[in-house]
XYZ file of N, CA and C in Angstrom:
657
model
N 0.838 -1.213 0.000
C 0.000 0.000 0.000
C 0.868 1.258 0.000
N 2.017 1.238 0.744
C 2.862 2.419 0.853
C 3.527 2.775 -0.472
N 3.537 1.828 -1.427
C 4.103 2.107 -2.741
C 3.243 3.115 -3.499
N 1.929 3.101 -3.233
C 0.990 3.976 -3.941
C 0.552 5.186 -3.110
N 0.526 5.068 -1.793
C 0.129 6.174 -0.925
C 1.055 6.249 0.284
N 1.137 7.450 0.844
C 1.919 7.645 2.069
C 1.079 8.437 3.065
N 1.187 8.151 4.360
C 0.410 8.896 5.351
C 0.876 10.345 5.462
N -0.072 11.242 5.753
C 0.283 12.644 5.966
C -0.007 13.064 7.400
N 0.225 14.332 7.709
C 0.089 14.824 9.081
C -1.354 14.845 9.558
N -2.329 14.839 8.649
C -3.741 14.889 9.028
C -4.328 13.508 9.333
N -3.534 12.473 9.194
C -4.042 11.131 9.420
C -4.653 10.507 8.185
N -4.655 11.238 7.076
C -5.130 10.703 5.800
C -3.914 10.245 4.991
N -4.127 9.995 3.686
C -3.044 9.515 2.836
C -2.900 10.390 1.603
N -1.673 10.506 1.121
C -1.384 11.195 -0.132
C -0.839 10.188 -1.135
N -1.083 10.456 -2.430
C -0.567 9.579 -3.464
C 0.939 9.766 -3.637
N 1.628 8.663 -3.918
C 3.004 8.733 -4.388
C 2.976 8.946 -5.906
N 4.139 9.112 -6.504
C 4.207 9.249 -7.960
C 3.598 8.026 -8.643
N 3.869 6.856 -8.101
C 3.305 5.624 -8.665
C 1.783 5.618 -8.558
N 1.271 6.102 -7.425
C -0.176 6.160 -7.244
C -0.831 7.087 -8.240
N -0.251 8.272 -8.429
C -0.790 9.212 -9.421
C -0.745 8.615 -10.822
N 0.342 7.943 -11.138
C 0.490 7.346 -12.476
C -0.596 6.313 -12.741
N -0.845 5.470 -11.751
C -1.866 4.425 -11.897
C -3.235 5.036 -12.158
N -3.586 6.070 -11.409
C -4.925 6.647 -11.555
C -5.057 7.497 -12.812
N -3.992 8.117 -13.261
C -4.037 8.825 -14.542
C -4.268 7.827 -15.678
N -3.556 6.704 -15.641
C -3.744 5.668 -16.654
C -5.143 5.079 -16.585
N -5.669 4.928 -15.373
C -7.031 4.411 -15.211
C -8.041 5.373 -15.808
N -7.853 6.675 -15.580
C -8.752 7.694 -16.135
C -8.764 7.636 -17.660
N -7.579 7.599 -18.258
C -7.495 7.543 -19.716
C -8.098 6.246 -20.246
N -7.782 5.147 -19.577
C -8.288 3.851 -20.008
C -9.794 3.758 -19.944
N -10.396 4.304 -18.895
C -11.855 4.279 -18.762
C -12.523 4.999 -19.924
N -12.003 6.162 -20.277
C -12.584 6.920 -21.382
C -12.457 6.164 -22.710
N -11.290 5.610 -22.958
C -11.064 4.911 -24.215
C -11.910 3.635 -24.315
N -11.935 2.876 -23.239
C -12.706 1.625 -23.246
C -14.201 1.913 -23.336
N -14.656 2.912 -22.567
C -16.071 3.265 -22.609
C -16.503 3.722 -23.986
N -15.663 4.527 -24.626
C -15.995 5.001 -25.965
C -16.034 3.851 -26.969
N -15.085 2.915 -26.828
C -15.038 1.776 -27.748
C -16.235 0.847 -27.562
N -16.621 0.617 -26.300
C -17.709 -0.332 -26.015
C -19.075 0.271 -26.319
N -19.274 1.512 -25.909
C -20.609 2.095 -25.992
C -20.825 3.001 -27.193
N -19.826 3.110 -28.051
C -20.024 3.790 -29.328
C -20.511 2.778 -30.347
N -21.597 3.067 -31.054
C -22.210 2.095 -31.952
C -21.390 1.868 -33.222
N -20.520 2.812 -33.566
C -19.648 2.657 -34.730
C -18.411 3.501 -34.510
N -17.404 3.284 -35.354
C -16.114 3.938 -35.118
C -16.237 5.454 -35.080
N -16.937 6.024 -36.038
C -17.106 7.480 -36.089
C -17.805 7.981 -34.838
N -18.827 7.235 -34.422
C -19.578 7.620 -33.229
C -18.700 7.533 -31.992
N -17.837 6.518 -31.943
C -16.983 6.338 -30.779
C -16.037 7.513 -30.601
N -15.446 7.996 -31.694
C -14.534 9.129 -31.624
C -15.282 10.379 -31.172
N -16.450 10.611 -31.739
C -17.245 11.778 -31.366
C -17.680 11.686 -29.904
N -18.067 10.489 -29.503
C -18.482 10.290 -28.116
C -17.322 10.553 -27.164
N -16.149 10.099 -27.522
C -14.970 10.327 -26.695
C -14.702 11.817 -26.548
N -14.810 12.553 -27.651
C -14.550 13.997 -27.627
C -15.577 14.723 -26.762
N -16.859 14.431 -26.981
C -17.905 15.095 -26.198
C -17.823 14.715 -24.721
N -17.533 13.454 -24.437
C -17.419 13.016 -23.046
C -16.239 13.705 -22.361
N -15.107 13.793 -23.066
C -13.929 14.452 -22.501
C -14.199 15.931 -22.252
N -14.927 16.580 -23.176
C -15.277 17.992 -22.995
C -16.177 18.180 -21.780
N -17.153 17.274 -21.610
C -18.064 17.376 -20.475
C -17.311 17.189 -19.159
N -16.384 16.226 -19.123
C -15.593 15.996 -17.909
C -14.711 17.202 -17.611
N -14.123 17.790 -18.653
C -13.281 18.971 -18.457
C -14.093 20.139 -17.901
N -15.292 20.357 -18.454
C -16.157 21.429 -17.953
C -16.582 21.164 -16.518
N -16.882 19.903 -16.211
C -17.264 19.548 -14.841
C -16.115 19.809 -13.878
N -14.917 19.490 -14.322
C -13.751 19.684 -13.460
C -13.509 21.169 -13.187
N -13.597 21.979 -14.249
C -13.381 23.424 -14.086
C -14.448 24.039 -13.186
N -15.722 23.706 -13.445
C -16.806 24.303 -12.657
C -16.832 23.768 -11.230
N -16.265 22.583 -10.999
C -16.204 22.069 -9.623
C -15.254 22.894 -8.759
N -14.350 23.612 -9.417
C -13.409 24.460 -8.681
C -13.977 25.850 -8.410
N -15.113 26.163 -9.050
C -15.777 27.452 -8.811
C -16.846 27.203 -7.751
N -16.517 27.500 -6.521
C -17.360 27.139 -5.389
C -18.179 28.344 -4.921
N -19.488 28.214 -5.059
C -20.389 29.276 -4.609
C -20.463 29.275 -3.089
N -20.551 28.082 -2.515
C -20.528 27.902 -1.059
C -19.560 26.762 -0.765
N -18.601 27.009 0.123
C -17.623 25.989 0.503
C -17.914 25.561 1.940
N -18.292 24.298 2.115
C -18.675 23.802 3.433
C -17.434 23.569 4.305
N -17.564 23.750 5.619
C -16.394 23.686 6.508
C -15.770 22.303 6.632
N -16.566 21.242 6.481
C -16.071 19.876 6.657
C -16.006 19.111 5.340
N -15.880 19.842 4.251
C -15.829 19.211 2.940
C -17.151 19.319 2.214
N -17.093 19.314 0.883
C -18.298 19.486 0.082
C -18.529 20.951 -0.236
N -19.196 21.202 -1.349
C -19.442 22.588 -1.744
C -20.562 22.663 -2.773
N -21.141 23.854 -2.870
C -22.081 24.157 -3.946
C -21.248 24.749 -5.074
N -21.196 24.053 -6.194
C -20.345 24.493 -7.293
C -21.182 25.092 -8.424
N -20.483 25.530 -9.463
C -21.143 26.156 -10.612
C -21.668 25.067 -11.555
N -22.679 24.319 -11.082
C -23.388 23.320 -11.888
C -22.486 22.168 -12.366
N -21.455 21.834 -11.598
C -20.490 20.831 -12.080
C -21.123 19.460 -12.304
N -22.076 19.063 -11.455
C -22.689 17.740 -11.613
C -23.470 17.624 -12.921
N -24.007 18.743 -13.390
C -24.802 18.735 -14.616
C -23.994 18.227 -15.809
N -22.734 18.638 -15.900
C -21.931 18.284 -17.070
C -21.672 16.779 -17.139
N -21.544 16.128 -15.990
C -21.374 14.678 -15.980
C -22.692 13.989 -16.303
N -23.775 14.505 -15.765
C -25.108 13.955 -16.058
C -25.397 14.000 -17.553
N -24.915 15.040 -18.220
C -25.177 15.197 -19.650
C -24.656 14.025 -20.480
N -23.548 13.429 -20.074
C -22.977 12.324 -20.857
C -23.947 11.146 -20.901
N -24.530 10.803 -19.752
C -25.535 9.745 -19.720
C -26.772 10.124 -20.512
N -27.158 11.388 -20.428
C -28.319 11.884 -21.176
C -28.087 11.788 -22.673
N -26.856 12.002 -23.102
C -26.535 11.903 -24.529
C -26.431 10.462 -25.008
N -25.701 9.642 -24.262
C -25.261 8.346 -24.801
C -25.785 7.115 -24.068
N -26.546 7.298 -23.002
C -27.103 6.143 -22.314
C -26.336 5.737 -21.071
N -26.832 4.683 -20.436
C -26.345 4.281 -19.111
C -24.872 3.884 -19.109
N -24.472 3.013 -20.035
C -23.099 2.529 -20.031
C -22.083 3.643 -20.180
N -22.310 4.488 -21.164
C -21.399 5.611 -21.402
C -21.447 6.604 -20.246
N -22.639 6.808 -19.685
C -22.777 7.730 -18.558
C -22.007 7.267 -17.340
N -22.129 5.987 -17.006
C -21.404 5.443 -15.857
C -19.896 5.494 -16.082
N -19.473 5.186 -17.303
C -18.044 5.222 -17.619
C -17.473 6.621 -17.414
N -18.147 7.627 -17.964
C -17.670 9.006 -17.835
C -17.710 9.472 -16.384
N -18.764 9.089 -15.663
C -18.904 9.523 -14.269
C -17.823 8.903 -13.388
N -17.520 7.625 -13.608
C -16.454 6.980 -12.835
C -15.100 7.583 -13.200
N -14.898 7.856 -14.491
C -13.652 8.509 -14.917
C -13.514 9.881 -14.251
N -14.622 10.598 -14.131
C -14.610 11.894 -13.444
C -14.252 11.718 -11.971
N -14.780 10.663 -11.348
C -14.423 10.372 -9.962
C -12.941 10.101 -9.803
N -12.368 9.371 -10.769
C -10.926 9.116 -10.748
C -10.156 10.433 -10.884
N -10.621 11.317 -11.766
C -9.956 12.611 -11.951
C -10.037 13.455 -10.684
N -11.187 13.461 -10.026
C -11.312 14.172 -8.750
C -10.343 13.604 -7.715
N -10.203 12.289 -7.741
C -9.286 11.631 -6.811
C -7.840 12.020 -7.092
N -7.500 12.175 -8.364
C -6.137 12.570 -8.730
C -5.850 14.005 -8.300
N -6.809 14.899 -8.557
C -6.572 16.333 -8.352
C -6.778 16.769 -6.904
N -7.796 16.226 -6.247
C -8.104 16.679 -4.883
C -8.421 15.482 -3.978
N -7.411 14.649 -3.698
C -7.689 13.426 -2.925
C -7.802 13.686 -1.425
N -8.712 12.968 -0.796
C -8.737 12.880 0.661
C -9.044 11.424 0.990
N -8.014 10.700 1.385
C -8.124 9.251 1.531
C -7.863 8.849 2.979
N -8.857 8.235 3.592
C -8.692 7.641 4.918
C -8.442 6.147 4.810
N -9.095 5.523 3.844
C -8.973 4.085 3.650
C -9.433 3.760 2.232
N -9.148 2.536 1.790
C -9.574 2.129 0.460
C -11.096 2.117 0.326
N -11.849 1.563 1.311
C -13.320 1.607 1.196
C -13.870 3.023 1.117
N -13.322 3.935 1.931
C -13.782 5.333 1.886
C -13.494 5.955 0.533
N -12.323 5.668 -0.021
C -11.972 6.179 -1.344
C -12.950 5.682 -2.398
N -13.286 4.407 -2.352
C -14.219 3.830 -3.310
C -15.599 4.478 -3.209
N -16.100 4.629 -1.987
C -17.446 5.169 -1.782
C -17.505 6.638 -2.180
N -16.530 7.420 -1.751
C -16.556 8.863 -2.009
C -16.312 9.213 -3.472
N -15.359 8.555 -4.089
C -14.925 8.981 -5.416
C -15.514 8.133 -6.549
N -15.330 6.834 -6.494
C -15.788 6.020 -7.618
C -17.294 5.793 -7.586
N -17.846 5.448 -6.437
C -19.294 5.221 -6.353
C -20.059 6.537 -6.264
N -19.566 7.469 -5.457
C -20.260 8.740 -5.276
C -20.396 9.524 -6.568
N -19.279 9.768 -7.226
C -19.337 10.492 -8.502
C -19.865 9.597 -9.611
N -19.536 8.310 -9.544
C -20.013 7.383 -10.564
C -21.523 7.312 -10.660
N -22.206 7.519 -9.539
C -23.671 7.460 -9.521
C -24.306 8.506 -10.420
N -23.580 9.572 -10.724
C -24.123 10.604 -11.622
C -24.419 10.035 -13.008
N -23.740 8.951 -13.363
C -23.973 8.316 -14.648
C -25.308 7.613 -14.763
N -26.021 7.472 -13.645
C -27.355 6.864 -13.681
C -28.333 7.688 -14.511
N -27.934 8.894 -14.847
C -28.766 9.719 -15.728
C -29.053 9.022 -17.043
N -28.171 8.103 -17.431
C -28.347 7.387 -18.686
C -29.584 6.518 -18.731
N -30.170 6.226 -17.582
C -31.419 5.454 -17.539
C -32.552 6.181 -18.252
N -32.427 7.504 -18.369
C -33.509 8.313 -18.938
C -33.077 9.006 -20.231
N -32.097 8.433 -20.893
C -31.529 9.060 -22.085
C -32.570 9.356 -23.151
N -33.508 8.442 -23.357
C -34.501 8.608 -24.422
C -35.916 8.814 -23.886
N -36.015 9.276 -22.656
C -37.323 9.492 -22.039
C -37.750 10.950 -22.128
N -39.054 11.173 -22.023
C -39.566 12.539 -21.956
C -39.060 13.194 -20.676
N -38.638 14.435 -20.783
C -37.996 15.147 -19.669
C -36.822 14.341 -19.124
N -36.101 13.680 -20.029
C -35.024 12.783 -19.634
C -33.902 13.451 -18.872
N -33.572 14.694 -19.219
C -32.477 15.369 -18.533
C -32.840 15.664 -17.081
N -34.038 16.151 -16.861
C -34.460 16.461 -15.491
C -34.557 15.184 -14.656
N -35.184 14.149 -15.221
C -35.294 12.879 -14.494
C -33.911 12.277 -14.227
N -33.074 12.303 -15.261
C -31.737 11.744 -15.113
C -30.906 12.506 -14.103
N -31.034 13.819 -14.118
C -30.293 14.628 -13.152
C -30.722 14.293 -11.731
N -32.025 14.204 -11.512
C -32.526 13.886 -10.171
C -32.016 12.536 -9.689
N -32.094 11.522 -10.548
C -31.653 10.181 -10.152
C -30.143 10.157 -9.918
N -29.375 10.800 -10.800
C -27.932 10.842 -10.637
C -27.512 11.536 -9.360
N -28.139 12.659 -9.061
C -27.794 13.416 -7.856
C -28.230 12.664 -6.598
N -29.388 12.022 -6.656
C -29.822 11.214 -5.506
C -28.861 10.054 -5.262
N -28.348 9.471 -6.353
C -27.350 8.417 -6.214
C -26.086 8.930 -5.562
N -25.644 10.094 -5.997
C -24.452 10.675 -5.371
C -24.718 11.002 -3.896
N -25.888 11.538 -3.618
C -26.250 11.874 -2.243
C -26.221 10.635 -1.352
N -26.727 9.518 -1.871
C -26.759 8.285 -1.084
C -25.351 7.860 -0.682
N -24.427 7.841 -1.643
C -23.073 7.384 -1.324
C -22.320 8.400 -0.470
N -22.590 9.690 -0.674
C -21.961 10.706 0.158
C -22.474 10.614 1.587
N -23.775 10.391 1.721
C -24.354 10.172 3.053
C -23.718 8.954 3.722
N -23.577 7.868 2.958
C -23.011 6.636 3.488
C -21.588 6.871 3.987
N -20.801 7.582 3.189
C -19.427 7.880 3.580
C -19.383 8.744 4.838
N -20.234 9.783 4.876
C -20.263 10.662 6.034
C -20.661 9.937 7.306
N -21.572 9.016 7.173
C -22.058 8.247 8.317
C -21.002 7.251 8.813
N -20.428 6.499 7.884
C -19.530 5.412 8.271
C -18.116 5.906 8.579
N -17.584 6.780 7.725
C -16.173 7.134 7.823
C -15.906 8.454 8.537
N -16.909 9.348 8.571
C -16.692 10.655 9.186
C -17.678 10.934 10.322
N -18.352 9.882 10.782
C -19.365 10.052 11.826
C -18.818 10.592 13.133
N -17.518 10.392 13.378
C -16.927 10.872 14.638
C -16.904 12.394 14.733
N -17.104 13.060 13.583
C -17.098 14.529 13.587
C -18.489 15.131 13.806
N -19.486 14.294 13.951
C -20.853 14.789 14.155
C -20.958 15.529 15.482
N -21.511 16.743 15.497
C -21.663 17.488 16.761
C -22.679 16.824 17.677
N -22.579 17.113 18.947
C -23.465 16.495 19.942
C -24.906 16.958 19.816
N -25.129 18.040 19.090
C -26.495 18.550 18.917
C -27.336 17.652 18.012
N -26.683 16.757 17.267
C -27.409 15.815 16.405
C -27.583 14.490 17.127
N -28.735 13.817 16.894
C -28.989 12.562 17.600
C -27.957 11.481 17.318
N -27.487 11.407 16.072
C -26.467 10.415 15.714
C -25.772 10.823 14.423
N -24.766 10.045 14.063
C -23.959 10.372 12.881
C -24.754 10.268 11.588
N -25.701 9.348 11.533
C -26.495 9.178 10.304
C -27.330 10.420 10.018
N -27.968 10.960 11.040
C -28.788 12.162 10.872
C -27.910 13.347 10.473
N -26.746 13.432 11.105
C -25.828 14.526 10.777
C -25.377 14.439 9.319
N -25.046 13.243 8.875
C -24.606 13.066 7.492
C -25.719 13.396 6.503
N -26.941 12.970 6.817
C -28.081 13.296 5.958
C -28.256 14.799 5.822
N -28.190 15.495 6.954
C -28.411 16.940 6.952
C -27.253 17.689 6.314
N -26.035 17.337 6.701
C -24.853 18.059 6.212
C -24.705 17.919 4.696
N -24.713 16.690 4.224
C -24.533 16.462 2.786
C -25.746 16.908 1.976
N -26.926 16.840 2.595
C -28.127 17.303 1.916
C -28.114 18.795 1.672
N -27.434 19.549 2.540
C -27.400 21.015 2.405
C -26.753 21.437 1.097
N -25.539 20.977 0.859
C -24.827 21.477 -0.328
C -25.228 20.746 -1.606
N -25.488 19.438 -1.520
C -25.925 18.724 -2.725
C -27.325 19.190 -3.122
N -28.202 19.341 -2.142
C -29.566 19.798 -2.420
C -29.603 21.206 -2.970
N -28.754 22.082 -2.432
C -28.721 23.472 -2.896
C -28.270 23.550 -4.350
N -27.211 22.826 -4.689
C -26.744 22.842 -6.082
C -27.773 22.221 -7.015
N -28.397 21.132 -6.572
C -29.410 20.470 -7.398
C -30.584 21.403 -7.678
N -31.041 22.119 -6.667
C -32.167 23.037 -6.834
C -31.822 24.150 -7.822
N -30.639 24.734 -7.658
C -30.208 25.796 -8.576
C -30.139 25.275 -10.010
N -29.565 24.077 -10.167
C -29.398 23.500 -11.498
C -30.738 23.197 -12.148
N -31.650 22.610 -11.392
C -32.965 22.258 -11.941
C -33.739 23.496 -12.390
N -33.619 24.572 -11.626
C -34.286 25.823 -12.013
C -33.710 26.331 -13.335
N -32.392 26.269 -13.458
C -31.733 26.787 -14.661
C -32.072 25.955 -15.887
N -31.986 24.606 -15.773
C -32.222 23.779 -16.963
C -33.702 23.705 -17.335
N -34.590 24.127 -16.424
C -36.014 24.166 -16.737
C -36.393 25.423 -17.514
N -35.499 26.413 -17.554
C -35.774 27.640 -18.316
C -35.835 27.300 -19.806
N -36.857 27.731 -20.517
C -37.015 27.368 -21.936
C -35.786 27.609 -22.808
N -35.117 28.759 -22.725
C -33.941 28.960 -23.594
C -32.812 27.959 -23.281
N -32.618 27.672 -21.999
C -31.567 26.734 -21.605
C -31.930 25.325 -22.044
N -33.193 24.954 -21.819
C -33.669 23.625 -22.217
C -33.502 23.410 -23.717
N -33.844 24.434 -24.491
C -33.724 24.347 -25.951
C -32.261 24.224 -26.371
N -31.390 24.971 -25.713
C -29.962 24.918 -26.032
C -29.380 23.546 -25.715
N -29.791 22.969 -24.600
C -29.289 21.651 -24.225
C -29.777 20.563 -25.181
N -30.990 20.710 -25.693
C -31.498 19.769 -26.691
C -30.698 19.873 -27.990
N -30.324 21.091 -28.350
C -29.508 21.296 -29.550
C -28.126 20.651 -29.385
N -27.560 20.790 -28.221
C -26.255 20.167 -27.949
C -26.358 18.653 -28.025
N -27.455 18.094 -27.501
C -27.628 16.646 -27.586
C -27.695 16.178 -29.036
N -28.409 16.904 -29.867
C -28.515 16.520 -31.282
C -27.140 16.527 -31.942
N -26.334 17.507 -31.577
C -24.985 17.577 -32.129
C -24.112 16.435 -31.612
N -24.329 16.054 -30.349
C -23.509 15.008 -29.733
C -23.783 13.633 -30.327
N -25.028 13.392 -30.717
C -25.407 12.047 -31.182
C -25.560 11.948 -32.697
N -25.450 13.067 -33.398
C -25.640 13.038 -34.847
C -24.439 12.420 -35.566
């Protein structure tokens, strides 16, 4: 384990050069494999790879623009979850999950906070990966709104789970238990961003623009 991570002064772990290399290769591999598997033809696969990479890049940039930064981790960002949800909305469940997990790997590379391997899996791969569930509604009426809700609820579930199991010791005494604290704490920032995003994408001009982008992505 020490070959890939080393303990730091906060009691968490930092990646070694080998650890960063492994996860960078994993990120690239996920995108390439996902595009190859879930692209219906070669031309489509290349286009899907480009659009998916653009969406992940936009999500990464907007995740750094924090409208509200919570004291114990988590933040309300500039619609960063929406860009990952869009991949599933464009290309379906498989491609959505692939891009979302790749985004989780990228978050882990750029801003890691690792207490243990299970916590890393829940917070980064499962938590962000759940945003790909938007692909369940790729071809449904109001598919983007439905997909966004399901993806964000999936992320909320895993973030709640992590907060309860791995960070429950930080719950203040004013809360009955760690589970309630995790529900409330994580619900504040995830719910706030989700509400802002849903209001924005429900606006007719924005909705129309997003439909146009989808047509370009799948044409």
